[in-house]
Amino acid sequence: MVERLRAGGIADLAVLHAFDAVPRHEFVPEAMRHRAYEDVPLPIGSGQTISSPTIHAISLELAEVDEGDRVLEVGTGSGFQTALLAELGAEVFSIERLPELSARAGEILSRLGYAARLGVGDGGQGLPDHAPFAAIIVGAAAAEAPGALFAQLSEGGRLIVPIGVREQVLYRYVRRGAEFVRERISGARFVPLIEQPLG
Ligand code: SAH
């Protein structure tokens, strides 16, 4: 998997090392394990998917995570990217909307010895009490730029977020004082961010 990521243009050694260290098959349901090291998203239950290794690698490279950075992940999902962030030395906060996924990710992460603070809720609101974050990675597509998250970036902080309903684009925003400098990274296909309040 690491060789494929490298061949695909991922150059950040810390990111490649993290992929080498974290066992992706542990985060994939039993029935899908034989495909755990393919470069594809896979179903993880509750209608959700673990993103492809390439998507995680691109997001992490863009996030430029340094040891000790406080990082917010929106959409814990399987917990695999959460583990990658911990492996990079980040202080990880991760929010998941679906309690059953958060609980399962929490079990796997603690079994493997990864420390992360998991919470259940609407990640689109961020975690104002724990802000600012050096990086925020959103793992599901927002219909529009998520205003609440911008305010929770530190100076120089990076927000990686797919935006769009039918056509999605992956963007990176970097905070420069009062400005948020936007870079278009690529077209994207993420599951939608659930934006309705809990029923
Ligand atoms: N990086 C994760 C991504 C999983 S898919 C992985 O690869 O495992 C996106 C996740 O975002 C899903 O688990 C979904 O339930 C969650 N999600 C959707 N809307 C959300 C919201 N408003 N707040 C938090 N999590 C949300």
Tab-separated table of C-alpha atoms and ligand atoms in Angstrom:
chain	number	residue	atom	x	y	z
A	1	MET	CA	0.000	0.000	0.000
A	2	VAL	CA	2.826	2.390	0.863
A	3	GLU	CA	4.578	1.735	-2.441
A	4	ARG	CA	1.359	2.435	-4.319
A	5	LEU	CA	0.854	5.715	-2.445
A	6	ARG	CA	4.413	6.736	-3.192
A	7	ALA	CA	3.986	5.871	-6.874
A	8	GLY	CA	0.768	7.896	-6.824
A	9	GLY	CA	2.665	11.012	-5.785
A	10	ILE	CA	2.510	10.990	-1.975
A	11	ALA	CA	5.949	12.238	-0.951
A	12	ASP	CA	5.561	13.168	2.726
A	13	LEU	CA	7.709	10.630	4.574
A	14	ALA	CA	5.897	11.017	7.874
A	15	VAL	CA	2.585	10.257	6.147
A	16	LEU	CA	4.051	7.220	4.355
A	17	HIS	CA	5.534	6.006	7.622
A	18	ALA	CA	2.155	6.334	9.337
A	19	PHE	CA	0.552	4.158	6.653
A	20	ASP	CA	3.269	1.596	7.187
A	21	ALA	CA	2.607	1.568	10.924
A	22	VAL	CA	-1.210	1.446	11.114
A	23	PRO	CA	-2.884	-1.888	10.221
A	24	ARG	CA	-5.771	-0.836	7.938
A	25	HIS	CA	-7.349	-4.317	8.082
A	26	GLU	CA	-8.140	-3.808	11.771
A	27	PHE	CA	-10.488	-0.950	10.839
A	28	VAL	CA	-12.334	-2.856	8.120
A	29	PRO	CA	-15.214	-5.269	8.873
A	30	GLU	CA	-14.317	-8.993	8.862
A	31	ALA	CA	-16.033	-9.658	5.535
A	32	MET	CA	-13.977	-6.968	3.786
A	33	ARG	CA	-10.574	-7.752	5.297
A	34	HIS	CA	-9.223	-9.447	2.191
A	35	ARG	CA	-9.556	-6.092	0.422
A	36	ALA	CA	-8.134	-3.947	3.213
A	37	TYR	CA	-4.939	-3.047	1.348
A	38	GLU	CA	-6.565	-2.182	-1.971
A	39	ASP	CA	-6.822	1.493	-2.850
A	40	VAL	CA	-10.589	1.622	-2.528
A	41	PRO	CA	-13.229	2.856	-0.086
A	42	LEU	CA	-14.992	-0.051	1.682
A	43	PRO	CA	-18.331	-0.290	3.531
A	44	ILE	CA	-18.053	-0.100	7.338
A	45	GLY	CA	-21.785	-0.433	8.190
A	46	SER	CA	-24.498	2.146	8.904
A	47	GLY	CA	-24.347	3.178	5.230
A	48	GLN	CA	-20.847	4.641	5.666
A	49	THR	CA	-17.453	3.854	4.169
A	50	ILE	CA	-13.805	3.963	5.094
A	51	SER	CA	-12.213	6.330	2.567
A	52	SER	CA	-9.563	5.040	0.175
A	53	PRO	CA	-5.935	5.115	1.320
A	54	THR	CA	-5.202	7.707	-1.370
A	55	ILE	CA	-7.859	10.100	-0.039
A	56	HIS	CA	-6.520	9.779	3.497
A	57	ALA	CA	-2.935	10.238	2.318
A	58	ILE	CA	-3.785	13.363	0.309
A	59	SER	CA	-5.770	14.832	3.207
A	60	LEU	CA	-2.976	14.153	5.683
A	61	GLU	CA	-0.310	15.541	3.392
A	62	LEU	CA	-2.362	18.731	2.947
A	63	ALA	CA	-2.919	18.979	6.697
A	64	GLU	CA	0.885	19.228	7.286
A	65	VAL	CA	0.584	17.737	10.749
A	66	ASP	CA	3.515	18.271	13.084
A	67	GLU	CA	4.179	16.406	16.313
A	68	GLY	CA	2.039	17.938	19.055
A	69	ASP	CA	-0.386	19.738	16.724
A	70	ARG	CA	-3.968	19.820	17.899
A	71	VAL	CA	-6.068	18.357	15.080
A	72	LEU	CA	-9.822	17.985	14.639
A	73	GLU	CA	-11.245	15.199	12.477
A	74	VAL	CA	-14.883	15.489	11.407
A	75	GLY	CA	-16.313	12.019	10.680
A	76	THR	CA	-14.422	9.407	12.708
A	77	GLY	CA	-15.963	6.612	10.624
A	78	SER	CA	-13.757	3.539	10.933
A	79	GLY	CA	-11.140	5.337	13.035
A	80	PHE	CA	-8.363	4.546	10.549
A	81	GLN	CA	-7.486	8.158	9.770
A	82	THR	CA	-7.758	8.903	13.501
A	83	ALA	CA	-5.003	6.326	14.057
A	84	LEU	CA	-2.892	7.824	11.259
A	85	LEU	CA	-3.194	11.243	12.913
A	86	ALA	CA	-2.148	9.789	16.268
A	87	GLU	CA	0.765	8.043	14.566
A	88	LEU	CA	1.828	11.468	13.199
A	89	GLY	CA	2.035	12.685	16.772
A	90	ALA	CA	-1.063	14.882	16.709
A	91	GLU	CA	-3.283	15.528	19.689
A	92	VAL	CA	-6.410	14.174	18.020
A	93	PHE	CA	-10.035	15.177	18.558
A	94	SER	CA	-12.537	13.345	16.376
A	95	ILE	CA	-16.300	13.767	16.094
A	96	GLU	CA	-18.673	11.214	14.598
A	97	ARG	CA	-22.372	11.663	14.070
A	98	LEU	CA	-23.289	7.971	14.421
A	99	PRO	CA	-22.771	6.595	17.961
A	100	GLU	CA	-22.307	2.982	16.836
A	101	LEU	CA	-19.422	3.918	14.533
A	102	SER	CA	-17.790	6.081	17.191
A	103	ALA	CA	-18.042	3.239	19.715
A	104	ARG	CA	-16.527	0.700	17.346
A	105	ALA	CA	-13.702	3.039	16.308
A	106	GLY	CA	-13.008	3.754	19.981
A	107	GLU	CA	-12.653	0.047	20.780
A	108	ILE	CA	-10.245	-0.575	17.906
A	109	LEU	CA	-8.147	2.503	18.668
A	110	SER	CA	-7.770	1.646	22.328
A	111	ARG	CA	-6.989	-2.007	21.552
A	112	LEU	CA	-4.196	-0.826	19.240
A	113	GLY	CA	-2.992	1.711	21.799
A	114	TYR	CA	-3.852	4.935	19.957
A	115	ALA	CA	-4.878	7.899	22.073
A	116	ALA	CA	-7.599	10.127	20.621
A	117	ARG	CA	-10.498	12.023	22.100
A	118	LEU	CA	-13.663	10.827	20.392
A	119	GLY	CA	-17.030	12.517	20.610
A	120	VAL	CA	-20.500	11.959	19.156
A	121	GLY	CA	-22.263	14.916	17.572
A	122	ASP	CA	-22.449	17.212	14.580
A	123	GLY	CA	-18.850	17.767	13.568
A	124	GLY	CA	-19.914	20.629	11.315
A	125	GLN	CA	-20.068	22.730	14.490
A	126	GLY	CA	-16.505	21.780	15.390
A	127	LEU	CA	-15.373	21.815	19.015
A	128	PRO	CA	-15.213	25.469	20.066
A	129	ASP	CA	-14.168	24.541	23.600
A	130	HIS	CA	-10.988	22.855	22.334
A	131	ALA	CA	-10.137	25.296	19.523
A	132	PRO	CA	-7.923	26.506	17.976
A	133	PHE	CA	-6.772	23.627	15.784
A	134	ALA	CA	-3.641	23.519	13.627
A	135	ALA	CA	-5.588	21.377	11.168
A	136	ILE	CA	-9.185	20.290	10.625
A	137	ILE	CA	-9.933	17.401	8.262
A	138	VAL	CA	-13.538	16.867	7.174
A	139	GLY	CA	-14.193	13.340	5.889
A	140	ALA	CA	-17.649	13.952	4.408
A	141	ALA	CA	-18.837	16.482	1.840
A	142	ALA	CA	-20.393	19.718	3.101
A	143	ALA	CA	-23.034	21.441	0.967
A	144	GLU	CA	-21.275	24.753	1.516
A	145	ALA	CA	-18.153	26.055	3.222
A	146	PRO	CA	-18.593	25.172	6.932
A	147	GLY	CA	-18.439	28.579	8.613
A	148	ALA	CA	-18.131	27.325	12.189
A	149	LEU	CA	-14.916	25.459	11.371
A	150	PHE	CA	-13.037	28.441	9.924
A	151	ALA	CA	-13.263	30.264	13.235
A	152	GLN	CA	-11.614	27.275	14.967
A	153	LEU	CA	-8.377	27.342	12.933
A	154	SER	CA	-5.205	28.698	14.477
A	155	GLU	CA	-3.067	31.212	12.565
A	156	GLY	CA	-1.598	29.287	9.619
A	157	GLY	CA	-4.070	26.469	10.322
A	158	ARG	CA	-5.283	24.208	7.522
A	159	LEU	CA	-8.894	23.160	6.838
A	160	ILE	CA	-9.265	20.271	4.379
A	161	VAL	CA	-12.876	19.917	3.262
A	162	PRO	CA	-14.805	18.506	0.310
A	163	ILE	CA	-17.620	20.854	-0.721
A	164	GLY	CA	-20.532	20.262	-3.062
A	165	VAL	CA	-23.676	18.227	-3.447
A	166	ARG	CA	-23.603	16.549	-6.843
A	167	GLU	CA	-20.243	17.860	-7.994
A	168	GLN	CA	-17.724	17.895	-5.172
A	169	VAL	CA	-14.382	19.654	-4.951
A	170	LEU	CA	-11.746	19.010	-2.309
A	171	TYR	CA	-10.423	22.326	-0.974
A	172	ARG	CA	-7.719	23.383	1.418
A	173	TYR	CA	-8.115	26.678	3.258
A	174	VAL	CA	-5.165	28.199	5.123
A	175	ARG	CA	-5.778	30.857	7.732
A	176	ARG	CA	-3.723	34.016	7.191
A	177	GLY	CA	-4.863	36.546	9.783
A	178	ALA	CA	-8.453	37.424	8.982
A	179	GLU	CA	-8.221	35.759	5.545
A	180	PHE	CA	-8.720	32.170	4.503
A	181	VAL	CA	-6.666	31.378	1.434
A	182	ARG	CA	-8.435	28.739	-0.648
A	183	GLU	CA	-6.736	26.160	-2.853
A	184	ARG	CA	-8.679	23.821	-5.110
A	185	ILE	CA	-7.128	20.367	-4.805
A	186	SER	CA	-9.231	18.054	-6.990
A	187	GLY	CA	-12.665	16.724	-7.798
A	188	ALA	CA	-13.897	14.370	-5.078
A	189	ARG	CA	-16.479	11.746	-4.121
A	190	PHE	CA	-17.221	11.691	-0.410
A	191	VAL	CA	-20.330	10.599	1.463
A	192	PRO	CA	-22.424	13.667	2.382
A	193	LEU	CA	-21.952	15.416	5.711
A	194	ILE	CA	-25.187	14.891	7.630
A	195	GLU	CA	-26.299	18.444	8.340
A	196	GLN	CA	-29.822	17.913	9.731
A	197	PRO	CA	-30.205	17.998	13.506
A	198	LEU	CA	-30.556	14.603	15.185
A	199	GLY	CA	-34.161	13.401	14.875
B	1	SAH	N1	-12.075	9.056	7.513
B	1	SAH	C1	-13.221	8.215	7.832
B	1	SAH	C2	-14.363	8.717	6.993
B	1	SAH	C3	-15.605	7.957	7.082
B	1	SAH	S1	-16.903	8.488	5.995
B	1	SAH	C4	-12.861	6.782	7.477
B	1	SAH	O1	-12.221	6.610	6.447
B	1	SAH	O2	-13.211	5.833	8.163
B	1	SAH	C5	-17.497	9.956	6.796
B	1	SAH	C6	-18.000	9.782	8.199
B	1	SAH	O3	-18.555	11.044	8.556
B	1	SAH	C7	-19.116	8.765	8.387
B	1	SAH	O4	-18.754	7.884	9.420
B	1	SAH	C8	-20.336	9.608	8.790
B	1	SAH	O5	-21.188	8.955	9.704
B	1	SAH	C9	-19.667	10.817	9.404
B	1	SAH	N2	-20.481	12.030	9.433
B	1	SAH	C10	-21.409	12.442	8.529
B	1	SAH	N3	-21.930	13.623	8.888
B	1	SAH	C11	-21.321	13.977	10.062
B	1	SAH	C12	-21.424	15.096	10.920
B	1	SAH	N4	-22.274	16.096	10.689
B	1	SAH	N5	-20.641	15.123	12.026
B	1	SAH	C13	-19.767	14.119	12.294
B	1	SAH	N6	-19.625	13.034	11.500
B	1	SAH	C14	-20.392	12.967	10.399
